[in-house]
XYZ file of C-alpha atoms in Angstrom:
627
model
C 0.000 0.000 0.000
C 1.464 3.425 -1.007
C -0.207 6.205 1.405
C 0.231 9.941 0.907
C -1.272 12.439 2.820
C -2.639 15.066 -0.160
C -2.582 14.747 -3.963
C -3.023 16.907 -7.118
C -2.441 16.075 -10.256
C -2.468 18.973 -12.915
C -0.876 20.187 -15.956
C -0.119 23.886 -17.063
C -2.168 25.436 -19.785
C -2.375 23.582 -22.916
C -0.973 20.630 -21.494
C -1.901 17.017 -19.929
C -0.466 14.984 -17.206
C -1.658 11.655 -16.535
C -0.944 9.618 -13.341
C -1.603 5.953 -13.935
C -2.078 3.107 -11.831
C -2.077 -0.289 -13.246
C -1.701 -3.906 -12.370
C -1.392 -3.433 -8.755
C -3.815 -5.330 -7.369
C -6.824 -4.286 -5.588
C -5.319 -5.117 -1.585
C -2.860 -2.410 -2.198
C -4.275 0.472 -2.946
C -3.082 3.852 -3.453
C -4.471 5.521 -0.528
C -4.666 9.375 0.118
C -5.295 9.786 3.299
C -6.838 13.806 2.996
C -7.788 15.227 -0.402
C -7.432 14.812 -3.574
C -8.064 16.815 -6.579
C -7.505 16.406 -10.680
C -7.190 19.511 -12.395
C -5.767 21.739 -15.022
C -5.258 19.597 -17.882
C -4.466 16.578 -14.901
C -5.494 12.870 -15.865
C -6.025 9.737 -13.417
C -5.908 6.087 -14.799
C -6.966 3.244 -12.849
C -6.205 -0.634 -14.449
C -6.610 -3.813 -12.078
C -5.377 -1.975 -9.278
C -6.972 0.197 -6.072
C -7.766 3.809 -5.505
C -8.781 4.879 -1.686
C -9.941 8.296 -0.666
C -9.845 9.284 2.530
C -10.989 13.239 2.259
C -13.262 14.834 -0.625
C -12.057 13.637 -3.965
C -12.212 16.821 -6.649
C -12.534 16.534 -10.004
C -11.842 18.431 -12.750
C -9.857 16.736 -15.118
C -10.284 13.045 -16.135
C -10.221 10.026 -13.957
C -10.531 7.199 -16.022
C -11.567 3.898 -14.074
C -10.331 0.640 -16.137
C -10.888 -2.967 -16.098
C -10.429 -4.193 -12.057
C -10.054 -1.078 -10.790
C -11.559 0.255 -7.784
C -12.061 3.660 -6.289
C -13.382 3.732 -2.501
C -14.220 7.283 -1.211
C -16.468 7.065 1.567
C -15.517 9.684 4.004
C -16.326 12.932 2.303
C -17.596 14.126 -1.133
C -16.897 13.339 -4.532
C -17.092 16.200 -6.873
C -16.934 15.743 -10.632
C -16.653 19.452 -11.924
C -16.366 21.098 -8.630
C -14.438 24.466 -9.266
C -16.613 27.678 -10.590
C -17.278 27.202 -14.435
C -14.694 23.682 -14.482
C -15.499 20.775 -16.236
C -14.663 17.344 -14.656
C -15.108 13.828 -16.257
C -14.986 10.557 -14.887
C -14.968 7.456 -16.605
C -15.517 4.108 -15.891
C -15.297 0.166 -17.471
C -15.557 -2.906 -15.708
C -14.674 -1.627 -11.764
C -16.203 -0.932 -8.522
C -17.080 2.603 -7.351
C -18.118 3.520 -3.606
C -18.452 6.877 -2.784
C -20.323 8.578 0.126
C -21.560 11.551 -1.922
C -20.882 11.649 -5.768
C -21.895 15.184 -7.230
C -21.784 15.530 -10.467
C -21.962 19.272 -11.617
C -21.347 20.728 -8.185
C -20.216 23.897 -8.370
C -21.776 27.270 -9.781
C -21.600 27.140 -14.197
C -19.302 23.573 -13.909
C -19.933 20.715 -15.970
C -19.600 16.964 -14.698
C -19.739 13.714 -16.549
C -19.678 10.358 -15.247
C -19.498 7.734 -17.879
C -20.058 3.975 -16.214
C -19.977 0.781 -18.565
C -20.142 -2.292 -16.740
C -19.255 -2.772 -13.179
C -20.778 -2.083 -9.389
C -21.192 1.810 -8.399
C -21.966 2.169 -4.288
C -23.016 5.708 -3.477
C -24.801 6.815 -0.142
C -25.610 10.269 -1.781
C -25.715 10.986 -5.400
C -26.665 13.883 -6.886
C -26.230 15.130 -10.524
C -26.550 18.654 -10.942
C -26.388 20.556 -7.801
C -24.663 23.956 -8.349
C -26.517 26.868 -9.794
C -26.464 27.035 -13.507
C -24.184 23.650 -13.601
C -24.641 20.602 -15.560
C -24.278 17.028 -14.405
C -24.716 14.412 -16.711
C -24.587 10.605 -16.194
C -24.709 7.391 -18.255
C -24.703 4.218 -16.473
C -24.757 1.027 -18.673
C -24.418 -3.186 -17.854
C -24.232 -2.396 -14.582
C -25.459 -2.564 -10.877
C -26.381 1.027 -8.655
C -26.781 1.182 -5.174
C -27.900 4.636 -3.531
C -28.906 4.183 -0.131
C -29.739 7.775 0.449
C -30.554 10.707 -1.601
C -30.622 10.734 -4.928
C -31.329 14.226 -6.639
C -31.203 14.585 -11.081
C -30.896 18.315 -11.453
C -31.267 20.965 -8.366
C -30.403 24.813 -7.596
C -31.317 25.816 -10.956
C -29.434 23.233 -12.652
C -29.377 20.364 -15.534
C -29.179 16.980 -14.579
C -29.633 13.839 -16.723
C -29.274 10.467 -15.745
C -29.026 7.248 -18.413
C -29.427 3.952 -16.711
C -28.701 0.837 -19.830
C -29.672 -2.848 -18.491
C -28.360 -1.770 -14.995
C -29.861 -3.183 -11.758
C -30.210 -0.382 -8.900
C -31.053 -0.354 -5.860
C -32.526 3.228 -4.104
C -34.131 4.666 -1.629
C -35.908 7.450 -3.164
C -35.477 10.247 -6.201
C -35.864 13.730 -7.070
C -35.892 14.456 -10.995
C -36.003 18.116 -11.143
C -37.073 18.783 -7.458
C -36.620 22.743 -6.811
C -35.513 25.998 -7.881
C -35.843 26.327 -11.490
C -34.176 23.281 -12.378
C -34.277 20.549 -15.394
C -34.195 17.149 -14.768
C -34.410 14.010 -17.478
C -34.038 10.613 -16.067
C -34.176 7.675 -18.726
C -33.929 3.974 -18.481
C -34.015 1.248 -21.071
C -33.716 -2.350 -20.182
C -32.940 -1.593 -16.483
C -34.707 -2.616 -13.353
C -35.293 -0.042 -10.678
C -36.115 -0.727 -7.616
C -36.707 2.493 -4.943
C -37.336 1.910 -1.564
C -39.401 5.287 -0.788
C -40.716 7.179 -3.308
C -40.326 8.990 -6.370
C -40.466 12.472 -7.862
C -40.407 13.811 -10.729
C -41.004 18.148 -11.246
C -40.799 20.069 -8.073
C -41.447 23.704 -7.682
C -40.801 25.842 -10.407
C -38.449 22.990 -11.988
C -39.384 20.376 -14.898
C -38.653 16.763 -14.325
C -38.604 14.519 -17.550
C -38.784 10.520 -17.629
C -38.601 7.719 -20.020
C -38.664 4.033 -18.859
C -38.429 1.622 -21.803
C -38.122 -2.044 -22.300
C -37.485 -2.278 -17.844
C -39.262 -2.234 -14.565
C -39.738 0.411 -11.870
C -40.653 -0.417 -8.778
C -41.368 2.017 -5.728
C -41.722 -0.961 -2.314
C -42.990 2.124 -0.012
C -44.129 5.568 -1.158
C -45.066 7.749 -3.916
C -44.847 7.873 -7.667
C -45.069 11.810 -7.670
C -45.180 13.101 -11.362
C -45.560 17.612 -11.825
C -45.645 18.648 -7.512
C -46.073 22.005 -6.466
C -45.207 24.500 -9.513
C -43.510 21.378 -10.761
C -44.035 20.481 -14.041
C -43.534 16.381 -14.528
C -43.495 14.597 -17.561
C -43.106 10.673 -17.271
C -43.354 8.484 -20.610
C -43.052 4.538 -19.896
C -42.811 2.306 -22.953
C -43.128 -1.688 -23.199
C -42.229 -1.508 -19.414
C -43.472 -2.000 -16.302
C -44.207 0.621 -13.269
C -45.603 0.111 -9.532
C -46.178 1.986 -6.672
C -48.256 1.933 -3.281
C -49.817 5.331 -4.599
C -49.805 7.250 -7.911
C -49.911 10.980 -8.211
C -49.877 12.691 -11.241
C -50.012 16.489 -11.083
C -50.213 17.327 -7.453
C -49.466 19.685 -4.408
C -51.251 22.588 -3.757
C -49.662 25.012 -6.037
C -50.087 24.684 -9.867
C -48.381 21.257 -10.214
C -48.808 19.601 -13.885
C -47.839 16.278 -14.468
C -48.444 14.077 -17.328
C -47.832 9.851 -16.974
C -48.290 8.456 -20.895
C -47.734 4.627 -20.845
C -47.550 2.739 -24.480
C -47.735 -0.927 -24.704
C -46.904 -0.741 -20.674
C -48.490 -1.736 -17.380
C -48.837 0.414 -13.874
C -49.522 -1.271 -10.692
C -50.754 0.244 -8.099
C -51.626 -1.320 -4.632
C -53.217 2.038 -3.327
C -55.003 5.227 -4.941
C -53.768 6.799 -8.006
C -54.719 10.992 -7.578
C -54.580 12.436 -11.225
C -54.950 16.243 -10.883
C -54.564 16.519 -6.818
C -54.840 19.623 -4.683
C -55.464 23.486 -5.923
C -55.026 24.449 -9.105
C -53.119 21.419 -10.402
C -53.402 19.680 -13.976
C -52.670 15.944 -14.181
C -53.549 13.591 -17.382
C -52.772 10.117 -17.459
C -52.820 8.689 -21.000
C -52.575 4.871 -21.332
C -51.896 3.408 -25.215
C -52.424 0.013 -25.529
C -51.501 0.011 -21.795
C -53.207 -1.235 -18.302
C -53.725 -0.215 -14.780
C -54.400 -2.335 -12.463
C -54.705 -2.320 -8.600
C -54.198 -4.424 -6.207
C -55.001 -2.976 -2.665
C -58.329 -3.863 -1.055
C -59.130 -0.317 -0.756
C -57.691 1.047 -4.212
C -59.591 3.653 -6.067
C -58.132 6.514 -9.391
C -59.206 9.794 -7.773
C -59.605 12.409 -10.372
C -58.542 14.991 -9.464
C -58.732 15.862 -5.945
C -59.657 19.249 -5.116
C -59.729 22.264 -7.364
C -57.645 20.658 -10.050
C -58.312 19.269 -12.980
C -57.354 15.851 -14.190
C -57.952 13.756 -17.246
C -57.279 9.885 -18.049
C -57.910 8.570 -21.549
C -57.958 5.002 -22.930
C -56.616 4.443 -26.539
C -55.941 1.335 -28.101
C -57.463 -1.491 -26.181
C -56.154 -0.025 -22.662
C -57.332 -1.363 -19.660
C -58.115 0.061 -16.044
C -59.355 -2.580 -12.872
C -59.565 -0.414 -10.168
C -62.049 -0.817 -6.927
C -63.619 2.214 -7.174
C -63.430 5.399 -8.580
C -64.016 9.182 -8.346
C -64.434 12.077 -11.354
C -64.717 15.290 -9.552
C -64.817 18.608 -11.050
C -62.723 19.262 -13.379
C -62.365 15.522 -14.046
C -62.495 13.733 -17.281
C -62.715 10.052 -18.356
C -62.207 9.506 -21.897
C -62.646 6.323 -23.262
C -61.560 6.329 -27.114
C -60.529 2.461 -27.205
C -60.480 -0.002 -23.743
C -62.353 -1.411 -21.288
C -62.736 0.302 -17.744
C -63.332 -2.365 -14.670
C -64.722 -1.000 -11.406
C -65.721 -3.331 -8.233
C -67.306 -0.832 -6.336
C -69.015 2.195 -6.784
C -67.949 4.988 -9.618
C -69.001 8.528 -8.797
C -68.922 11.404 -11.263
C -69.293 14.987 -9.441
C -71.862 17.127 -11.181
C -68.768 18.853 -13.020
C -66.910 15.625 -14.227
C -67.066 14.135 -17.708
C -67.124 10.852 -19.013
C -66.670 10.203 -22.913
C -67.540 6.985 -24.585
C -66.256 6.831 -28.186
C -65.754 3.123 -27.830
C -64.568 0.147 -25.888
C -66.102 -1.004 -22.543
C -67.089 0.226 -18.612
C -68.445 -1.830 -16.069
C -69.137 -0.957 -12.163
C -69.593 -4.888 -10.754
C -70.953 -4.256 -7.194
C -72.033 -0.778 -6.643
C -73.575 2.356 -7.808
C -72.445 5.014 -10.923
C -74.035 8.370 -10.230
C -73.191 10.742 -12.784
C -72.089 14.032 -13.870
C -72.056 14.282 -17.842
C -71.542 10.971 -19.675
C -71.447 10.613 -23.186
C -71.718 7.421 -24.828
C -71.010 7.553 -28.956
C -70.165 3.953 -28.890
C -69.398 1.038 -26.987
C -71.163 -0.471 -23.641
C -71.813 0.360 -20.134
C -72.699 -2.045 -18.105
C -73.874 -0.888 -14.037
C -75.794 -2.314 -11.187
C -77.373 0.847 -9.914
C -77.252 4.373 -11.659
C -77.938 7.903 -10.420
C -78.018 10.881 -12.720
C -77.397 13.761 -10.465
C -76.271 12.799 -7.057
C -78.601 13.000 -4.272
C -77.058 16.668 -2.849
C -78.815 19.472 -3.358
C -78.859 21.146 -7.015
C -76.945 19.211 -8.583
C -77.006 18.354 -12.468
C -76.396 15.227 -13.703
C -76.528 14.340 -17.811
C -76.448 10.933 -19.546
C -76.143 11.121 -23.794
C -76.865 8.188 -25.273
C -76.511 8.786 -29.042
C -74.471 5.372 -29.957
C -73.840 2.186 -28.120
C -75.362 1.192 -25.332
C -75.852 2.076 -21.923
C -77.160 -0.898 -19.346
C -78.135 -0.964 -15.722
C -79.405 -4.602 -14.291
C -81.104 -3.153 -11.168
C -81.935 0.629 -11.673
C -81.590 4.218 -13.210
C -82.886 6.937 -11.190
C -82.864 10.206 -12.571
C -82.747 13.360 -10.460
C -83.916 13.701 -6.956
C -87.271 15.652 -6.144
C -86.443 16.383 -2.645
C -83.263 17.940 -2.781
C -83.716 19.368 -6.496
C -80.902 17.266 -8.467
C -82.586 17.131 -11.455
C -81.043 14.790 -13.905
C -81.196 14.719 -17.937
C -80.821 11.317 -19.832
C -81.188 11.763 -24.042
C -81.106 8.821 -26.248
C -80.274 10.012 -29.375
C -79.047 6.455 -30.722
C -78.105 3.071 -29.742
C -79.963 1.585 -26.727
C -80.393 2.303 -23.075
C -81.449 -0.986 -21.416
C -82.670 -1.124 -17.669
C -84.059 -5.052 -17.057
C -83.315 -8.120 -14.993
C -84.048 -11.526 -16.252
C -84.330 -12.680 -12.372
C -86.413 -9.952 -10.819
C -87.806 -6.758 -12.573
C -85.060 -3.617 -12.855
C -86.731 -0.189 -13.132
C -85.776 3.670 -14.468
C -87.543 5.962 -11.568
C -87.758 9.304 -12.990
C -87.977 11.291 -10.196
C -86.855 15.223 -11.232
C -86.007 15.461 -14.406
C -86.409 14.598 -18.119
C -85.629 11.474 -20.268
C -86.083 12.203 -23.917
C -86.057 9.916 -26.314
C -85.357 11.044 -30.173
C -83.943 7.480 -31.135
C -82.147 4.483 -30.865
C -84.179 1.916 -28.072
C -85.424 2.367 -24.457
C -85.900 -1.104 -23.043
C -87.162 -1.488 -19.190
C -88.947 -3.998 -17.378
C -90.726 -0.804 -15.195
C -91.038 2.851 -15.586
C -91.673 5.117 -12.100
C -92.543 8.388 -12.744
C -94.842 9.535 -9.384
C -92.871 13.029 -9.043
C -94.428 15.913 -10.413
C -91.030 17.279 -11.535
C -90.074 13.984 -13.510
C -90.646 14.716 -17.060
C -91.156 11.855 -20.364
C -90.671 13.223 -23.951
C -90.988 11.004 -26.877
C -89.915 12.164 -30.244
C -88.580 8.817 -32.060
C -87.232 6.214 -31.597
C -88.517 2.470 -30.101
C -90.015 2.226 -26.569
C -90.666 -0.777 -24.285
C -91.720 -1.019 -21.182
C -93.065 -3.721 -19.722
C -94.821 -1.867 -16.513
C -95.590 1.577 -15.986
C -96.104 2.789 -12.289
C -97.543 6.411 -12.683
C -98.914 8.962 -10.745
C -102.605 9.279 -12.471
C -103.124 12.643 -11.619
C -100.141 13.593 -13.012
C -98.705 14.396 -16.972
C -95.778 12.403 -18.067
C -95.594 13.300 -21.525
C -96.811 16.840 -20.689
C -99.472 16.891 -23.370
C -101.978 18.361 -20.920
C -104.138 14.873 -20.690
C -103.590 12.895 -17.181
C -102.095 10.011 -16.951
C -104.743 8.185 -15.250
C -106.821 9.273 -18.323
C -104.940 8.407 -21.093
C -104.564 4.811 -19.254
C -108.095 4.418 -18.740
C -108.738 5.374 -22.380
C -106.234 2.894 -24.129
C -103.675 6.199 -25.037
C -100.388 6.272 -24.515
C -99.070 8.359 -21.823
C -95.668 8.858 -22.725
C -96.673 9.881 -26.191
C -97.586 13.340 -26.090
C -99.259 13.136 -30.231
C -102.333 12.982 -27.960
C -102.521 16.427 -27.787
C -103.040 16.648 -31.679
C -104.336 12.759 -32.277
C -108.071 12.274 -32.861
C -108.411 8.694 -32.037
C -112.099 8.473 -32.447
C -112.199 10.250 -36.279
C -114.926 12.632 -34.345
C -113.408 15.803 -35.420
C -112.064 16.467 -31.895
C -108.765 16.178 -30.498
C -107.992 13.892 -27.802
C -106.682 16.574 -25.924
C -110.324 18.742 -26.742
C -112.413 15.451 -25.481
C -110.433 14.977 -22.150
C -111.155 18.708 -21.502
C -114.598 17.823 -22.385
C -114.993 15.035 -20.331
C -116.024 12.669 -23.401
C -114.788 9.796 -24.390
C -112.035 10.007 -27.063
C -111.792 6.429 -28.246
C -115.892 6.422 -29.134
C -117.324 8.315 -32.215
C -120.614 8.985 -30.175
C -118.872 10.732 -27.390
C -118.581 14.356 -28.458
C -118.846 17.576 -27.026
C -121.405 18.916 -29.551
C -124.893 19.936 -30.395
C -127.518 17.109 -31.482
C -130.377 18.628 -31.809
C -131.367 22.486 -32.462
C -136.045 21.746 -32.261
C -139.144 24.402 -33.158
C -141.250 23.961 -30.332
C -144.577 26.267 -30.766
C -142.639 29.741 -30.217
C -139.759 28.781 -28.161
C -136.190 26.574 -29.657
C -134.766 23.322 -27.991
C -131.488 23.468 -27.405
C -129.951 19.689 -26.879
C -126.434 18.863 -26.851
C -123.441 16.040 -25.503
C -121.782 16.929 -22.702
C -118.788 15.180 -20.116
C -119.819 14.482 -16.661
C -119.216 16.818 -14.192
C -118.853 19.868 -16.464
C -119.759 23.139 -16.873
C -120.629 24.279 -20.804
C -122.655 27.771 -21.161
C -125.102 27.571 -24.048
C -124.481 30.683 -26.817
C -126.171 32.472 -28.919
C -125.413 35.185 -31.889
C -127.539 36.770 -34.830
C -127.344 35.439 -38.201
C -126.193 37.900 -40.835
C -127.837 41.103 -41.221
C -129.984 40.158 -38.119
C -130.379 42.608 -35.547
C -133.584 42.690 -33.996
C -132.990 41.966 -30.194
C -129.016 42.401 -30.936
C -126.784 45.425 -31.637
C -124.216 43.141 -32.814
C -125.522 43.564 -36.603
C -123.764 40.912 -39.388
C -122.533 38.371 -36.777
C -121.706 34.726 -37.478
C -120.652 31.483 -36.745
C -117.565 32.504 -37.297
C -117.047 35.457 -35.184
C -116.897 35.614 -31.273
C -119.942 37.767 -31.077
C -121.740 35.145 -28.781
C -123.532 35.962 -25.902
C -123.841 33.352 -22.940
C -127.980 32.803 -22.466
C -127.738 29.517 -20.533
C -125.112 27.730 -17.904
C -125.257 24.296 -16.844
C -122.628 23.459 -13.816
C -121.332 19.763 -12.755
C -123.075 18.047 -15.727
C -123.943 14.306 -14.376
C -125.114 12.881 -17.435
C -123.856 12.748 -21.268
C -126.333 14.950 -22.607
C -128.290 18.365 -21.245
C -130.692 20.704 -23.011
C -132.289 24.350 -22.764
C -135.222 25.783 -23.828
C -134.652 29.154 -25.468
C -138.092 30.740 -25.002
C -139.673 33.089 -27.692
C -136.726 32.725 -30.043
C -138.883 31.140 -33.097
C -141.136 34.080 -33.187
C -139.736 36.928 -30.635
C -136.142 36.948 -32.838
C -134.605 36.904 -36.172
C -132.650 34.094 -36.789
C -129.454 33.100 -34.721
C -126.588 30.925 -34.171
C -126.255 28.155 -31.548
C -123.345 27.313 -30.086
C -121.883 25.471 -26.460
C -118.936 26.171 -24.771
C -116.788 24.322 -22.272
C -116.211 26.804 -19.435
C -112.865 26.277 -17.583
């Protein structure tokens, strides 16, 4: 073993030294027992033979590690560029490194480069790009990494990149881009990651970058943070693998944005995933051909959490199982191409979106209240649905206008009590609510379901709420029971439906109003109002008989139980004996009331009109239904 106490190897300007070291073995090393430092032009090279450090360890020239060599510095720092504006390089081939802290880019406007291919690297600390404005750049290939403590890619308003290349490593936690303005890119391809605690990518004010390709990251106890606090995170994970207790994908409560795209991938996550968490943040996770799946018995994809706004879209036969889930405002589902798996119960806030353009969702065991949902194509498939949630004024909207939408129990649709009102449209495709083993209902309770086309098939229809509204303008319609209020107007065409049920009409079709079913000349609308019957010819509110008897006319006409009609009278043309209203007619509203009947209680009533064959000109007769 060769101790000295301090060493510095440098050349003058222009100029290179090189100390080399080479064939000595690794059980005698050359040991420094205070500092040393490589600069100006100075060179270190390492072959089959031992390098200890017993103080910090400064570079700023080149320190070339070879095959077998070894570098141990484990009592103070290791600084690869550590002078103001120096640059320092380090590289490595086949060796073993352990440092305690390796900084790479420490210093204010230095650059650092550690170059690792093949070998073991032991750091407690490591930390590439730490001074301001520096720049620390590392590429780690065929190798194993060990970091037992922090482990920071660009800090202090620096740029820090990290390449990991079929490496194993081994960490406790990571900061890509944590604070102060910073810029941060950590890539791995073919490597397996394993962290320990958590990991972060975009702190405040800083942007954190991340590929994993073709490998497997794995965080055993903590976060998968992607765009915290002013943060802006941007992870991309392709034909690789990525799980975590709990996801988080723009989060904090100041402005974080984070976006998490996985293509031909797979996240695992044993917890919650939070896309869009706390005030004011933006999260979107975007899977491509890609699934999420977790594990944990309480799991549930939050999105977002507070006043931030998150999105998560399905392309290309993705996949998310999840045990429940949560769109609040400002969240958005969008389902382009996938299928969507939730055990439990799936709650979109009166503000959240879901968008159906194909592919599959399906709530198991539990209940899908809604905010806006738009299905163009595929299916949903729920046990219990609410449109609008049950607090008060809130809005719920379900557009059917391709696919399907199916509930096996129930849809109910708005809530009378505490005003939710809830709108469903089927514009297209089919929305199905039936059970072969025991009858599933829609109970529209405040609200309106329109349908313009496509199919409504249920096995019972509840509409008892005066706020609960029906309106059919096309499409297909079965129901196999209808429970309705028979005092009240489901189709709002101004006919009862007690009435229209009693009378063989329709009450969800509101061509009542306009229909004459009986070919009598009278609406069906005009012959409830009348109190007649409008499925019978003979039933008519009319007059059937205007008779001479001696001087005085008998008046006899149809009437509706219950009624009130006033019997009325004007002069014929040119008439104007008894009547200043001269050239009336049938035609005109000069009509003067000479007789009231009140609460009719048979179908037909009559007046004699005394004097009026020989005390008057001619005249019109007339009745009229008095509200």
């Amino acid at each position: 073993m060769l101790s000295i106490s301090n060493l510095t190897v440098s050349a003058p300007v222009g100029s290179t030294n090189t100390l080399s070291i080479t064939n000595t073995g690794t059980n005698t090393p050359l040991h420094v027992l205070s500092f040393m430092t490589i600069i100006n032009g100075g060179a270190v090279s390492v072959t089959n033979s031992a390098l200890q450090v017993d103080g910090p360890l400064g570079i700023d020239g080149n320190l070339a590690l070879q095959p077998g060599a070894q570098v141990v510095a484990t009592n103070a720092f290791t600084s690869i560029g550590f002078n103001l504006g120096a640059t320092g390089q380090v590289v490595m081939t086949d060796g073993t490194a352990i440092f305690s802290r390796l900084i790479v880019g420490s210093n204010t406007l230095s650059v650092g480069t550690f170059t690792m291919n093949a070998g073991s690297l032991f750091v407690s600390s490591l930390f590439i790009g730490l001074g301001s404005n520096a720049v620390g750049s590392a590429w780690i290939s065929d190798c194993a990494l060990t970091v037992t403590n922090s482990f920071l890619i660009g800090e202090r308003k620096t740029t820090g990149q990290l390449t990991l290349s079929n490496t194993t490593a081994h960490v406790r936690d990571i900061s890509v881009a944590g604070s102060l303005e910073s810029q941060g890119t950590f890539t791995m391809a073919g490597s397996t990651v394993t962290f320990s605690s958590g990991f972060t990518a975009g702190g405040t004010k800083s942007t954190g970058t991340v590929f994993v390709s073709d490998g497997q990251l794995t965080i055993t106890n903590g976060n998968l943070s992607i765009g915290v606090n002013d943060g802006i995170g941007q992870m991309t994970i392709t034909n690789g693998l990525a799980s975590a207790p709990q996801l988080n994908v723009g989060f904090g409560n100041t402005q974080g944005q984070g976006t998490l795209t996985a293509i031909d991938s797979s996240l695992v996550i044993s917890n919650v995933a939070a896309i869009g968490s706390g005030s004011n943040s933006t999260g979107t996770l975007w899977l491509i051909n890609s699934q999420l799946q977790f594990t944990g018995v309480t799991n549930g994809i939050l999105v977002p959490v507070g006043s931030g706004v998150g999105q998560v879209i399905l392309s290309k036969n993705s996949s998310v199982s999840v045990g429940s889930a949560w769109l609040g405002t400002g969240g958005t589902l969008s389902i382009q191409s996938g299928t969507v798996s939730i055990v439990s119960n799936f709650s979109v806030s009166s503000k959240g979106t879901v968008w159906m353009a194909d592919g599959q969702l399906y709530v198991s065991d539990g209940v899908m209240s809604m905010g806006q949902v738009t299905i163009s194509n595929g299916f949903v498939s729920v046990p219990d649905a609410l449109i609008a949630s049950a607090s008060a004024a809130s809005t719920g909207t379900l557009a059917v206008v391709g696919g399907s939408f199916s509930a096996c129990s129930s849809l109910v649709i708005g809530d009378c009590s505490s005003n939710a009102i809830g709108q469903v449209l089927l514009g297209g495709g089919a929305l199905i609510v039936t059970n072969a083993g025991q009858p599933a209902f829609i109970d529209l309770q405040n609200g309106t379901l329109t349908v313009n086309s496509g199919s409504l098939i249920t096995d019972k229809l509840v509409m008892t709420n005066s706020c609960g509204h029906f309106v059919k303008n096309g499409g297909s319609v079965v129901i196999s029971t209808l429970q309705l209020d028979p005092a009240l107007d489901a189709d709002g065409d101004g006919i009862p439906n007690g009435y229209e049920q009693s009378h063989g009409l329709d009450p969800l079709d509101p061509v009542n109003a306009t229909l004459d079913s009986d070919g009598d000349g009278q609406t069906d609308l005009q012959e409830y109002l009348a109190g007649t019957d409008p499925t019978n010819s003979a039933s008519a509110f009319r007059i059937t008989s205007v008779v001479r008897t001696g001087n005085d006319i008998f008046v006899t006409w149809m009437t509706g139980i219950g009624r009130t009609n006033a019997l009325q009278v004007a002069p014929a043309a040119g008439d104007s004996v008894d009547d200043t209203r001269a050239g009336g007619g049938y035609d005109t509203n000069g009509f003067a009331d000479v007789f009231t009947v009140t609460n009719t209680v048979g179908a037909t009533t009559n007046y004699l009109d005394l004097g009026a064959a020989t005390n008057v000109l001619s005249r019109y007769y007339r009745v009229r239904l008095v509200p």
